Every structure is written in C-alpha cells, then in structure tokens.
Tab-separated table of C-alpha atoms in Angstrom:
chain	number	residue	atom	x	y	z
M	3	SER	CA	137.634	87.503	-52.010
M	4	LEU	CA	138.264	85.121	-48.947
M	5	SER	CA	137.367	81.895	-50.875
M	6	GLN	CA	139.924	79.785	-51.433
M	7	ASN	CA	142.651	80.659	-53.859
M	8	THR	CA	144.048	76.885	-54.848
M	9	THR	CA	147.743	78.123	-55.321
M	10	GLU	CA	147.504	79.419	-52.091
M	11	LYS	CA	147.996	77.706	-48.897
M	12	SER	CA	145.763	78.098	-45.677
M	13	VAL	CA	147.158	80.842	-43.183
M	14	VAL	CA	146.855	78.142	-40.918
M	15	SER	CA	144.971	75.164	-40.197
M	16	ILE	CA	141.095	75.458	-39.083
M	17	ASP	CA	141.772	74.049	-36.002
M	18	GLU	CA	144.719	76.431	-34.669
M	19	ALA	CA	142.710	79.180	-36.496
M	20	CYS	CA	139.729	78.757	-33.955
M	21	ARG	CA	141.995	77.698	-30.582
M	22	PHE	CA	145.192	79.397	-30.889
M	23	MET	CA	144.156	82.921	-29.304
M	24	SER	CA	143.344	82.943	-25.423
M	25	PHE	CA	139.844	83.769	-26.283
M	26	ASP	CA	136.606	82.001	-25.987
M	27	VAL	CA	136.173	81.398	-29.817
M	28	SER	CA	133.424	79.744	-31.520
M	29	SER	CA	133.286	76.721	-34.532
M	30	TRP	CA	134.486	77.414	-37.755
M	31	LYS	CA	131.122	77.831	-39.325
M	32	SER	CA	128.991	79.697	-42.227
M	33	VAL	CA	127.423	82.796	-41.061
M	34	LEU	CA	126.117	83.823	-44.754
M	35	ASP	CA	125.322	82.325	-47.427
M	36	ASP	CA	127.866	83.433	-49.594
M	37	GLY	CA	130.299	80.559	-48.626
M	38	SER	CA	132.269	82.320	-46.293
M	39	TYR	CA	133.212	80.564	-43.197
M	40	THR	CA	134.543	82.312	-40.097
M	41	CYS	CA	135.240	81.596	-36.034
M	42	SER	CA	135.402	84.565	-33.763
M	43	SER	CA	135.306	85.221	-30.359
M	44	ASN	CA	133.062	87.080	-27.711
M	45	PRO	CA	134.301	90.882	-26.902
M	46	PHE	CA	137.165	90.519	-24.503
M	47	ASP	CA	136.978	94.215	-22.121
M	48	VAL	CA	140.356	96.007	-22.075
M	49	SER	CA	139.392	99.290	-19.983
M	50	PRO	CA	138.470	99.809	-16.277
M	51	ASP	CA	134.735	99.523	-15.335
M	52	GLN	CA	132.646	102.499	-17.354
M	53	ALA	CA	131.272	103.915	-13.663
M	54	ASP	CA	128.846	106.036	-16.079
M	55	GLY	CA	127.710	102.896	-17.994
M	56	SER	CA	129.104	103.936	-21.095
M	57	LEU	CA	130.857	101.029	-23.558
M	58	PRO	CA	134.158	99.399	-23.055
M	59	ASN	CA	137.096	99.237	-25.250
M	60	TYR	CA	137.138	95.364	-26.015
M	61	LEU	CA	139.396	93.086	-28.527
M	62	MET	CA	137.687	90.374	-30.710
M	63	TYR	CA	139.738	87.547	-32.444
M	64	ALA	CA	138.570	86.298	-35.739
M	65	ALA	CA	139.356	83.995	-38.471
M	66	GLN	CA	138.196	84.182	-41.902
M	67	GLY	CA	137.983	82.032	-44.873
M	68	SER	CA	135.879	79.398	-46.527
M	69	GLN	CA	135.054	75.847	-45.895
M	70	ASN	CA	138.161	74.325	-46.061
M	71	TYR	CA	140.574	77.633	-45.816
M	72	VAL	CA	141.710	80.151	-43.836
M	73	ALA	CA	142.194	82.876	-45.851
M	74	GLN	CA	143.361	85.513	-42.836
M	75	VAL	CA	143.046	85.920	-38.828
M	76	LYS	CA	142.955	88.787	-37.363
M	77	VAL	CA	142.625	90.505	-34.019
M	78	LYS	CA	140.143	93.900	-33.842
M	79	LEU	CA	140.096	96.790	-31.240
M	80	TYR	CA	137.470	98.501	-30.220
M	81	VAL	CA	137.785	101.969	-28.391
M	82	ASN	CA	134.618	103.260	-27.265
M	83	ASN	CA	136.115	105.704	-24.643
M	84	THR	CA	139.743	107.462	-25.802
M	85	SER	CA	140.528	107.887	-22.368
M	86	PHE	CA	141.240	104.427	-22.031
M	87	ARG	CA	142.935	104.446	-25.396
M	88	THR	CA	146.449	104.183	-24.165
M	89	GLY	CA	145.930	101.215	-21.828
M	90	SER	CA	143.633	99.394	-24.293
M	91	THR	CA	146.331	99.957	-27.162
M	92	ASN	CA	148.956	98.743	-25.038
M	93	LYS	CA	146.931	95.527	-24.781
M	94	PHE	CA	145.976	95.308	-28.516
M	95	ILE	CA	150.029	95.332	-29.504
M	96	GLU	CA	150.159	92.703	-26.813
M	97	ALA	CA	147.394	90.590	-28.806
M	98	CYS	CA	148.379	91.663	-31.962
M	99	ASN	CA	152.067	90.337	-31.127
M	100	SER	CA	150.789	87.292	-30.103
M	101	LEU	CA	148.819	86.612	-32.947
M	102	SER	CA	151.877	87.665	-35.118
M	103	SER	CA	154.398	85.125	-33.142
M	104	LYS	CA	151.907	82.180	-33.464
M	105	VAL	CA	151.165	82.511	-36.938
M	106	SER	CA	154.785	83.477	-38.504
M	107	GLY	CA	156.837	82.217	-35.579
M	108	LYS	CA	158.220	86.114	-35.264
M	109	LYS	CA	156.637	89.581	-33.547
M	110	LEU	CA	155.354	92.640	-35.149
M	111	PRO	CA	157.705	95.049	-36.802
M	112	ASN	CA	158.187	98.075	-34.998
M	113	SER	CA	156.774	99.645	-38.087
M	114	MET	CA	153.397	98.160	-37.643
M	115	VAL	CA	153.558	98.597	-33.894
M	116	ASN	CA	154.201	102.385	-34.566
M	117	ALA	CA	151.101	102.341	-36.728
M	118	ILE	CA	149.249	100.919	-34.036
M	119	LYS	CA	150.324	103.671	-31.413
M	120	ASN	CA	149.894	106.527	-34.491
M	121	ARG	CA	146.250	105.094	-35.398
M	122	LYS	CA	147.586	105.153	-39.102
M	123	ASP	CA	146.889	102.290	-41.634
M	124	GLY	CA	150.382	99.866	-42.788
M	125	SER	CA	151.151	96.862	-44.347
M	126	GLN	CA	154.617	94.817	-44.133
M	127	THR	CA	155.484	91.169	-44.788
M	128	VAL	CA	156.762	89.127	-41.856
M	129	ASN	CA	158.331	85.721	-42.211
M	130	GLY	CA	156.235	85.306	-45.507
M	131	PHE	CA	153.152	86.589	-44.351
M	132	SER	CA	151.433	89.575	-44.921
M	133	VAL	CA	150.659	91.949	-41.832
M	134	THR	CA	148.453	94.769	-42.019
M	135	ILE	CA	147.031	97.417	-39.924
M	136	GLU	CA	143.487	99.082	-40.801
M	137	THR	CA	142.058	101.816	-38.869
M	138	ASP	CA	138.378	103.334	-38.782
M	139	THR	CA	137.814	106.517	-37.170
M	140	TRP	CA	134.326	106.392	-36.680
M	141	GLU	CA	131.792	109.650	-38.299
M	142	SER	CA	130.683	110.299	-34.480
M	143	GLY	CA	134.466	110.963	-33.904
M	144	ASN	CA	133.700	109.631	-30.414
M	145	GLY	CA	135.990	106.173	-31.597
M	146	TYR	CA	138.014	103.958	-33.800
M	147	GLU	CA	138.702	100.359	-34.150
M	148	GLN	CA	141.925	99.319	-35.703
M	149	ASP	CA	142.378	95.980	-37.300
M	150	CYS	CA	145.607	93.881	-37.286
M	151	ILE	CA	145.462	91.410	-40.257
M	152	MET	CA	147.545	88.668	-40.963
M	153	ARG	CA	146.919	86.813	-44.295
M	154	ARG	CA	149.465	84.394	-46.423
C-alpha cells in the first residue's frame, strides 16, 4: 500500500519529489478515488527516431504516495524496440544513478546496475533506502519495461 504509515518518514518531500528529476513533471495530485497521489513526467524518448513509425524506447519518472506522504519515487524504462536496448539501458542506468544519488546520496550499487543490464529483478539497501529493480517482459515478446524504485 502506498498510503502513509505513521511510523515512517516520506522518501523525500512532495516538493522535491515533483521537481528533482530533469523531466517536466506534473503537480502532486490524486488521480484515482483511492486516496493515492502521484506526480509524473511525460515520456522522454531515449532511442533514435523510428523511420518505420514504431514506438520509441522511453523513460518516465513518477513519485507515488498519499496526500501528505511520498511512499516511493521511480524511473521507468519502456523498451519498445530491442534494437536500441543498449543505448536506452545506459540512459536508464544514468537516470537511476541520478535518482539514487538525489534520494540516498549514493549511486546504485553494482549489483543493481547488473540487474538492470541482465533484465533481472533485484533489491538492495542503499544508505537506509530500499532500491528495487523490477523487470516485466511483455507477453508479446516484443519488448519489456523496467522500474528502478526507491522507498524508505
């Protein structure tokens, strides 16, 4: 659950969460009627222009929680074209390192970078924060998405 646990502190302040990645991010708002709040970016293209009109690979940033509490912040990579996976993965690693540095003061551990490169799930504590890599290969087999999630 992303609702506030009164014994835990927010990952970062709402103001920080909605402005600390270099993406154009929406304001902190409720998008469903379940008490959850989020701010998120527009997709950021991280692949060459697709001459064939296929979908690009892109990154997105989001923070999620409740009205007064940020439960998690994350960067998400969508790989629609596996031909450009390596370059897109490198940009995702850069974004994850930036997120980790801003939240915890430290870059991602090598084990998490390797999890990203090998499209594996993983979790590790970095300076008191949980970093989780989640990978979801699409049923079509034509692509996948990865999340780099930070929680307190």
